[in-house]
Coordinates of C-alpha atoms in Angstrom, one line a residue:
M1 CA 0.0 0.0 0.0
S2 CA 1.4 3.4 -1.0
F3 CA 1.8 6.3 1.4
K4 CA -1.1 8.1 -0.4
D5 CA -3.4 5.1 0.2
L6 CA -2.4 5.0 3.9
R7 CA -3.0 8.7 4.3
E8 CA -6.5 8.3 2.8
A9 CA -7.3 5.3 5.0
L10 CA -6.2 7.4 8.0
L11 CA -8.5 10.3 7.0
L12 CA -11.4 7.9 6.6
S13 CA -10.7 6.2 9.9
Y14 CA -10.5 9.5 11.7
E15 CA -13.9 10.7 10.2
E16 CA -15.3 7.4 11.4
N17 CA -14.0 8.0 14.9
T18 CA -12.1 4.7 15.0
I19 CA -8.8 6.5 15.9
S20 CA -8.2 9.3 18.3
D21 CA -6.9 12.8 17.5
E22 CA -3.5 11.9 18.9
E23 CA -3.2 8.7 16.9
F24 CA -4.4 10.4 13.8
L25 CA -1.7 13.2 14.0
L26 CA 1.0 10.7 14.9
L27 CA 0.3 8.3 12.1
Y28 CA -0.4 10.9 9.5
D29 CA 2.9 12.6 10.2
E30 CA 4.7 9.3 10.0
Y31 CA 3.3 8.5 6.6
S32 CA 3.3 12.1 5.3
S33 CA 4.6 12.8 1.8
K34 CA 8.2 14.0 1.5
N35 CA 7.4 16.0 -1.6
P36 CA 8.1 19.6 -0.9
E37 CA 4.9 20.8 -2.6
F38 CA 2.9 19.4 0.2
K39 CA 4.8 21.2 3.0
Y40 CA 2.3 23.5 4.7
S41 CA 5.1 25.6 6.1
D42 CA 5.9 26.9 2.6
Y43 CA 2.6 28.8 2.6
E44 CA 1.2 31.7 4.5
R45 CA -1.7 31.3 6.9
F46 CA -5.2 32.2 5.6
D47 CA -5.9 35.9 5.3
L48 CA -9.3 36.9 3.9
D49 CA -8.2 40.4 3.3
K50 CA -5.6 39.2 0.7
L51 CA -8.1 37.4 -1.4
G52 CA -9.8 39.2 -4.3
D53 CA -13.6 39.2 -4.9
A54 CA -13.5 36.8 -7.8
E55 CA -11.2 34.4 -5.8
C56 CA -13.6 34.4 -2.9
K57 CA -16.6 33.7 -5.1
A58 CA -14.8 30.8 -6.9
N59 CA -13.4 29.3 -3.7
F60 CA -16.4 29.8 -1.3
R61 CA -19.5 30.4 -3.5
V62 CA -20.0 33.6 -1.6
E63 CA -19.1 37.2 -2.4
K64 CA -16.3 38.5 -0.2
R65 CA -18.4 41.4 1.1
D66 CA -21.1 38.9 2.2
L67 CA -18.9 36.5 4.2
P68 CA -19.1 38.5 7.4
A69 CA -22.9 38.6 7.2
L70 CA -23.0 34.9 6.6
A71 CA -20.7 34.2 9.5
Q72 CA -22.8 36.4 11.8
A73 CA -26.1 34.7 10.7
L74 CA -24.6 31.3 11.3
Q75 CA -23.4 32.5 14.7
I76 CA -19.8 31.5 13.9
P77 CA -17.7 32.0 17.0
G78 CA -14.5 34.1 17.0
V79 CA -12.4 30.9 17.4
F80 CA -12.9 27.2 16.7
K81 CA -11.0 24.8 19.0
T82 CA -10.9 21.1 18.1
N83 CA -10.7 18.3 20.7
Q84 CA -7.0 18.0 19.7
R85 CA -6.7 21.7 20.6
S86 CA -6.0 22.9 17.1
I87 CA -7.3 26.5 16.9
A88 CA -8.6 28.4 13.9
G89 CA -10.4 31.7 13.6
G90 CA -14.1 31.6 13.0
M91 CA -13.9 33.0 9.5
E92 CA -11.0 30.7 8.6
G93 CA -13.0 27.7 9.8
L94 CA -16.1 28.7 7.8
C95 CA -14.0 29.3 4.7
M96 CA -12.4 25.8 5.1
L97 CA -15.9 24.2 5.1
L98 CA -17.1 26.3 2.1
K99 CA -13.9 25.5 0.1
R100 CA -14.3 21.8 0.9
F101 CA -17.8 21.7 -0.4
A102 CA -17.4 24.0 -3.3
Y103 CA -15.7 21.5 -5.5
P104 CA -14.3 17.9 -5.2
C105 CA -10.9 18.5 -3.7
R106 CA -8.5 16.7 -1.3
Y107 CA -7.5 18.2 1.9
G108 CA -4.0 18.5 0.5
D109 CA -5.3 20.8 -2.2
M110 CA -6.4 23.2 0.5
I111 CA -2.9 23.7 1.9
P112 CA -1.8 26.6 -0.3
L113 CA -4.9 28.6 0.7
F114 CA -4.9 27.9 4.4
G115 CA -1.2 27.1 5.2
R116 CA -2.2 24.3 7.5
P117 CA -1.2 20.6 7.7
V118 CA -3.8 18.2 6.3
P119 CA -4.8 16.7 9.7
V120 CA -5.6 20.1 11.1
I121 CA -7.6 21.1 8.0
C122 CA -9.5 17.8 8.2
M123 CA -10.3 18.3 11.9
I124 CA -11.3 21.9 11.7
T125 CA -13.5 21.3 8.7
N126 CA -15.4 18.5 10.5
H127 CA -15.6 20.6 13.6
V128 CA -17.3 23.4 11.7
L129 CA -19.6 20.9 9.9
D130 CA -20.8 19.6 13.3
F131 CA -21.2 23.2 14.6
I132 CA -23.5 24.2 11.8
Y133 CA -25.5 21.0 11.9
N134 CA -25.9 21.0 15.7
N135 CA -27.0 24.7 15.8
H136 CA -29.0 25.1 12.6
S137 CA -30.3 21.8 11.3
M138 CA -33.7 22.4 13.0
L139 CA -34.3 25.2 10.6
I140 CA -34.7 22.7 7.8
T141 CA -35.5 19.4 9.5
E142 CA -38.5 20.6 11.5
C143 CA -41.8 21.6 9.8
N144 CA -43.0 24.2 12.2
N145 CA -40.5 27.0 11.5
S146 CA -40.6 30.7 10.6
L147 CA -41.0 29.9 6.9
L148 CA -44.3 28.2 7.3
R149 CA -46.4 30.7 9.3
P150 CA -50.1 30.9 8.3
N151 CA -49.8 34.4 6.7
L152 CA -46.8 33.3 4.7
L153 CA -48.6 30.1 3.4
E154 CA -51.2 32.4 1.9
V155 CA -48.5 34.5 0.2
Y156 CA -46.9 31.4 -1.3
A157 CA -50.2 30.0 -2.4
N158 CA -51.1 33.3 -4.2
A159 CA -47.7 33.3 -5.9
V160 CA -48.2 29.7 -7.2
H161 CA -51.8 30.4 -8.3
Q162 CA -50.7 33.5 -10.2
K163 CA -48.3 31.5 -12.2
G164 CA -51.2 29.5 -13.6
A165 CA -51.6 26.7 -11.1
A166 CA -55.1 25.4 -10.8
L167 CA -55.0 25.0 -7.0
Q168 CA -55.5 28.1 -5.0
N169 CA -54.2 26.8 -1.7
C170 CA -50.9 25.1 -2.8
F171 CA -48.0 26.7 -0.8
G172 CA -45.2 24.4 -2.0
F173 CA -44.0 21.3 -3.7
I174 CA -42.6 18.0 -2.4
D175 CA -40.3 15.5 -4.0
G176 CA -37.5 13.1 -3.3
T177 CA -34.0 13.2 -4.6
V178 CA -31.5 10.3 -5.1
R179 CA -27.9 11.1 -4.2
P180 CA -25.4 8.5 -5.5
I181 CA -22.7 7.3 -3.1
A182 CA -19.7 5.1 -3.3
K183 CA -20.5 1.4 -3.4
P184 CA -20.5 0.2 0.2
G185 CA -18.6 -2.9 1.3
V186 CA -21.7 -4.4 3.0
N187 CA -25.5 -4.1 2.8
Q188 CA -25.2 -3.0 -0.9
R189 CA -28.8 -4.0 -1.7
I190 CA -30.2 -1.8 1.0
V191 CA -28.8 1.4 -0.6
Y192 CA -29.2 0.3 -4.2
N193 CA -31.8 2.3 -6.1
G194 CA -33.2 0.1 -8.9
H195 CA -34.8 3.0 -10.7
K196 CA -31.7 5.1 -11.0
R197 CA -29.4 2.0 -10.9
V198 CA -27.0 3.5 -8.4
H199 CA -26.1 3.0 -4.8
S200 CA -27.5 6.0 -3.1
L201 CA -29.1 7.8 -0.2
K202 CA -32.5 9.6 -0.5
F203 CA -33.8 12.9 0.8
Q204 CA -37.2 14.4 0.8
S205 CA -37.6 18.2 0.2
V206 CA -40.4 20.7 0.4
V207 CA -39.7 23.7 -1.7
I208 CA -41.7 27.0 -1.4
P209 CA -42.0 29.7 -4.1
N210 CA -39.5 32.2 -2.6
G211 CA -36.8 29.7 -3.5
M212 CA -36.2 28.2 0.0
I213 CA -36.1 24.6 1.1
A214 CA -38.7 24.7 3.8
H215 CA -38.3 21.1 5.0
L216 CA -35.7 18.3 4.5
Y217 CA -36.0 14.7 5.6
G218 CA -33.2 12.1 5.3
P219 CA -31.1 10.4 4.6
V220 CA -32.8 7.1 4.1
E221 CA -31.8 4.0 2.1
G222 CA -31.7 4.4 -1.6
K223 CA -34.2 1.6 -2.2
R224 CA -37.0 3.4 -0.2
H225 CA -40.0 4.6 -2.2
D226 CA -41.0 8.2 -1.9
S227 CA -44.4 7.4 -0.3
G228 CA -42.6 5.3 2.4
M229 CA -40.2 8.1 3.0
L230 CA -43.2 10.5 3.4
G231 CA -44.7 8.3 6.1
D232 CA -41.5 7.9 8.0
S233 CA -40.9 11.7 8.0
G234 CA -44.1 12.5 9.9
L235 CA -44.5 15.5 7.6
L236 CA -48.2 14.9 7.0
R237 CA -48.9 14.7 10.7
D238 CA -47.1 18.1 11.1
L239 CA -49.1 19.6 8.3
E240 CA -52.4 18.4 9.8
Q241 CA -51.4 20.5 12.9
H242 CA -49.9 23.6 11.3
A243 CA -50.8 23.9 7.5
F244 CA -53.7 26.3 7.7
S245 CA -54.3 29.8 6.5
T246 CA -55.1 32.7 8.8
L247 CA -58.8 31.8 8.3
Q248 CA -58.1 28.2 9.3
D249 CA -58.6 26.9 5.7
P250 CA -56.3 23.9 4.9
M251 CA -53.3 24.6 2.8
C252 CA -51.6 21.9 0.8
M253 CA -48.4 20.8 -0.9
Y254 CA -48.3 19.2 -4.4
G255 CA -46.3 16.1 -5.4
D256 CA -45.8 13.7 -8.3
P257 CA -47.9 10.6 -8.8
A258 CA -45.9 8.6 -6.3
Y259 CA -47.6 10.5 -3.4
P260 CA -51.0 9.7 -2.0
H261 CA -53.9 12.1 -2.2
R262 CA -54.6 13.8 1.1
V263 CA -56.2 17.1 2.3
H264 CA -52.8 18.6 2.8
L265 CA -51.1 16.8 0.0
Q266 CA -52.4 16.9 -3.6
S267 CA -51.1 14.9 -6.6
P268 CA -52.0 14.6 -10.3
F269 CA -55.1 12.8 -11.6
R270 CA -54.1 9.2 -12.4
E271 CA -57.4 7.8 -13.9
A272 CA -57.1 5.5 -16.9
V273 CA -59.1 8.0 -19.0
L274 CA -58.5 11.7 -18.2
T275 CA -61.0 14.4 -19.0
D276 CA -59.9 17.6 -20.6
D277 CA -60.2 19.4 -17.3
M278 CA -58.1 16.8 -15.6
K279 CA -55.4 17.2 -18.2
L280 CA -55.4 21.0 -17.8
F281 CA -55.2 20.6 -14.0
N282 CA -52.2 18.2 -14.3
A283 CA -50.4 20.4 -16.8
S284 CA -50.9 23.6 -14.8
M285 CA -49.5 22.1 -11.6
S286 CA -46.7 20.3 -13.4
A287 CA -45.4 23.6 -14.8
C288 CA -45.0 25.0 -11.3
R289 CA -43.8 21.8 -9.7
I290 CA -40.6 21.8 -11.7
S291 CA -39.3 24.4 -9.2
V292 CA -38.5 21.6 -6.8
E293 CA -36.1 20.1 -9.4
W294 CA -34.4 23.5 -9.7
L295 CA -33.6 23.5 -6.0
F296 CA -32.2 20.0 -6.1
G297 CA -29.9 21.2 -8.9
D298 CA -28.9 24.3 -7.0
V299 CA -27.6 22.4 -4.0
I300 CA -25.4 20.2 -6.2
N301 CA -24.3 22.9 -8.6
Y302 CA -23.1 25.2 -5.8
F303 CA -21.6 22.4 -3.7
K304 CA -20.0 20.1 -6.2
F305 CA -18.4 17.9 -3.5
L306 CA -21.8 16.2 -3.1
D307 CA -21.7 15.2 -6.8
Y308 CA -18.5 13.2 -6.5
K309 CA -19.7 9.9 -5.3
K310 CA -16.3 8.3 -4.8
N311 CA -15.8 10.6 -1.8
L312 CA -19.2 9.8 -0.3
K313 CA -18.6 6.6 1.6
I314 CA -21.2 5.8 4.2
G315 CA -19.6 4.5 7.5
M316 CA -16.5 6.5 6.8
S317 CA -17.9 10.0 6.4
S318 CA -21.0 11.9 7.5
V319 CA -22.7 11.8 4.0
G320 CA -26.2 12.6 5.3
K321 CA -25.0 15.4 7.6
M322 CA -23.0 16.9 4.7
Y323 CA -26.1 17.1 2.5
V324 CA -28.2 18.7 5.3
V325 CA -25.5 21.4 5.9
C326 CA -25.2 22.1 2.2
A327 CA -29.0 22.6 2.0
I328 CA -28.8 25.1 4.9
L329 CA -26.0 26.9 3.1
R330 CA -28.0 26.8 -0.1
N331 CA -30.8 28.5 1.7
A332 CA -28.3 31.1 3.0
L333 CA -27.2 31.8 -0.5
T334 CA -30.8 32.2 -1.6
C335 CA -31.3 34.8 1.1
L336 CA -28.3 36.7 -0.2
Y337 CA -28.8 36.3 -4.0
G338 CA -32.1 34.7 -4.7
N339 CA -32.4 31.9 -7.3
Q340 CA -34.3 30.7 -10.3
T341 CA -37.3 29.6 -8.3
S342 CA -37.7 33.0 -6.5
E343 CA -37.4 34.8 -9.8
Y344 CA -39.9 32.5 -11.5
F345 CA -42.5 33.1 -8.9
Q346 CA -41.4 36.8 -8.4
L347 CA -41.2 36.3 -4.6
E348 CA -38.4 37.7 -2.5
P349 CA -36.7 35.2 -0.1
P350 CA -36.2 36.2 3.5
T351 CA -33.1 38.0 4.6
L352 CA -30.3 36.2 6.4
E353 CA -31.4 37.7 9.7
E354 CA -35.1 36.7 9.2
Y355 CA -34.1 33.1 8.3
F356 CA -31.6 32.5 11.0
I357 CA -33.6 34.3 13.7

């Protein structure tokens, strides 16, 4: 086994928590490359002020002027301190995470930008990932949040209806997405999706017309059907409690034919023979439902790391946590810059302060 393979195995073992911080540092240093180009001491430490606007946008997917506002909204502390006692500034840690997700890259590729050894970059990145997940995942994994207040549901429904949708009480759209992962060593059939023919994890998203992901459930095994994922998520139960207008009229989501028909969940007509009115209803709702696909694409297009399945190894890295955090960051970018969905429905997303309240 080459030094490169050993280092990769050590990184995966550390992310799986099978070795301690001290063991990781000792072993990684023992098997470190002797190639001078990988010496972190040859590079300066990270300094945001020295980066240009274009460089920030390319590396972090965020405009340089907006990084402080993003850090404040995420409640990033002034200093991150790992269990191994490595210390990084809050902005440096956030930028490490953004750089890691922006494009498929090795930790070694991040040395020139941050001037840190690979073990430290790895530990800080995972520390920031855990921080954002632990402090903000409830914004996207819980249904009863600030995005789904009764008065806002009416605003969303009006925007959808004005784009030609037949339903007047539809506030958003639901769908599942299949995210390919590396072929696991065991339990391959559990995560194999026969429709897409890939090993994968699945997530369920609810998208609203202002371009935000209002609810995210997952991950679940790739073989699970969308309707089964809906039942496990408990989303319908939450909607029965909270999805009402200010006048207490029921509001609904709209999904594809895989979903059942309920008061708070509508789907296309599926009769063998459709009337003209049924066809018009299906066509009008389908034209608006495509927005959920745009949001799935946005998450992957802005955080390309999630699209490189060879790096997504369940049991060795927190694949599900990564997707949830990237969805939260995608919502943050929508707050800053909008997206195709918000432009299509002509509905402004909330500000960072309103979303991360």
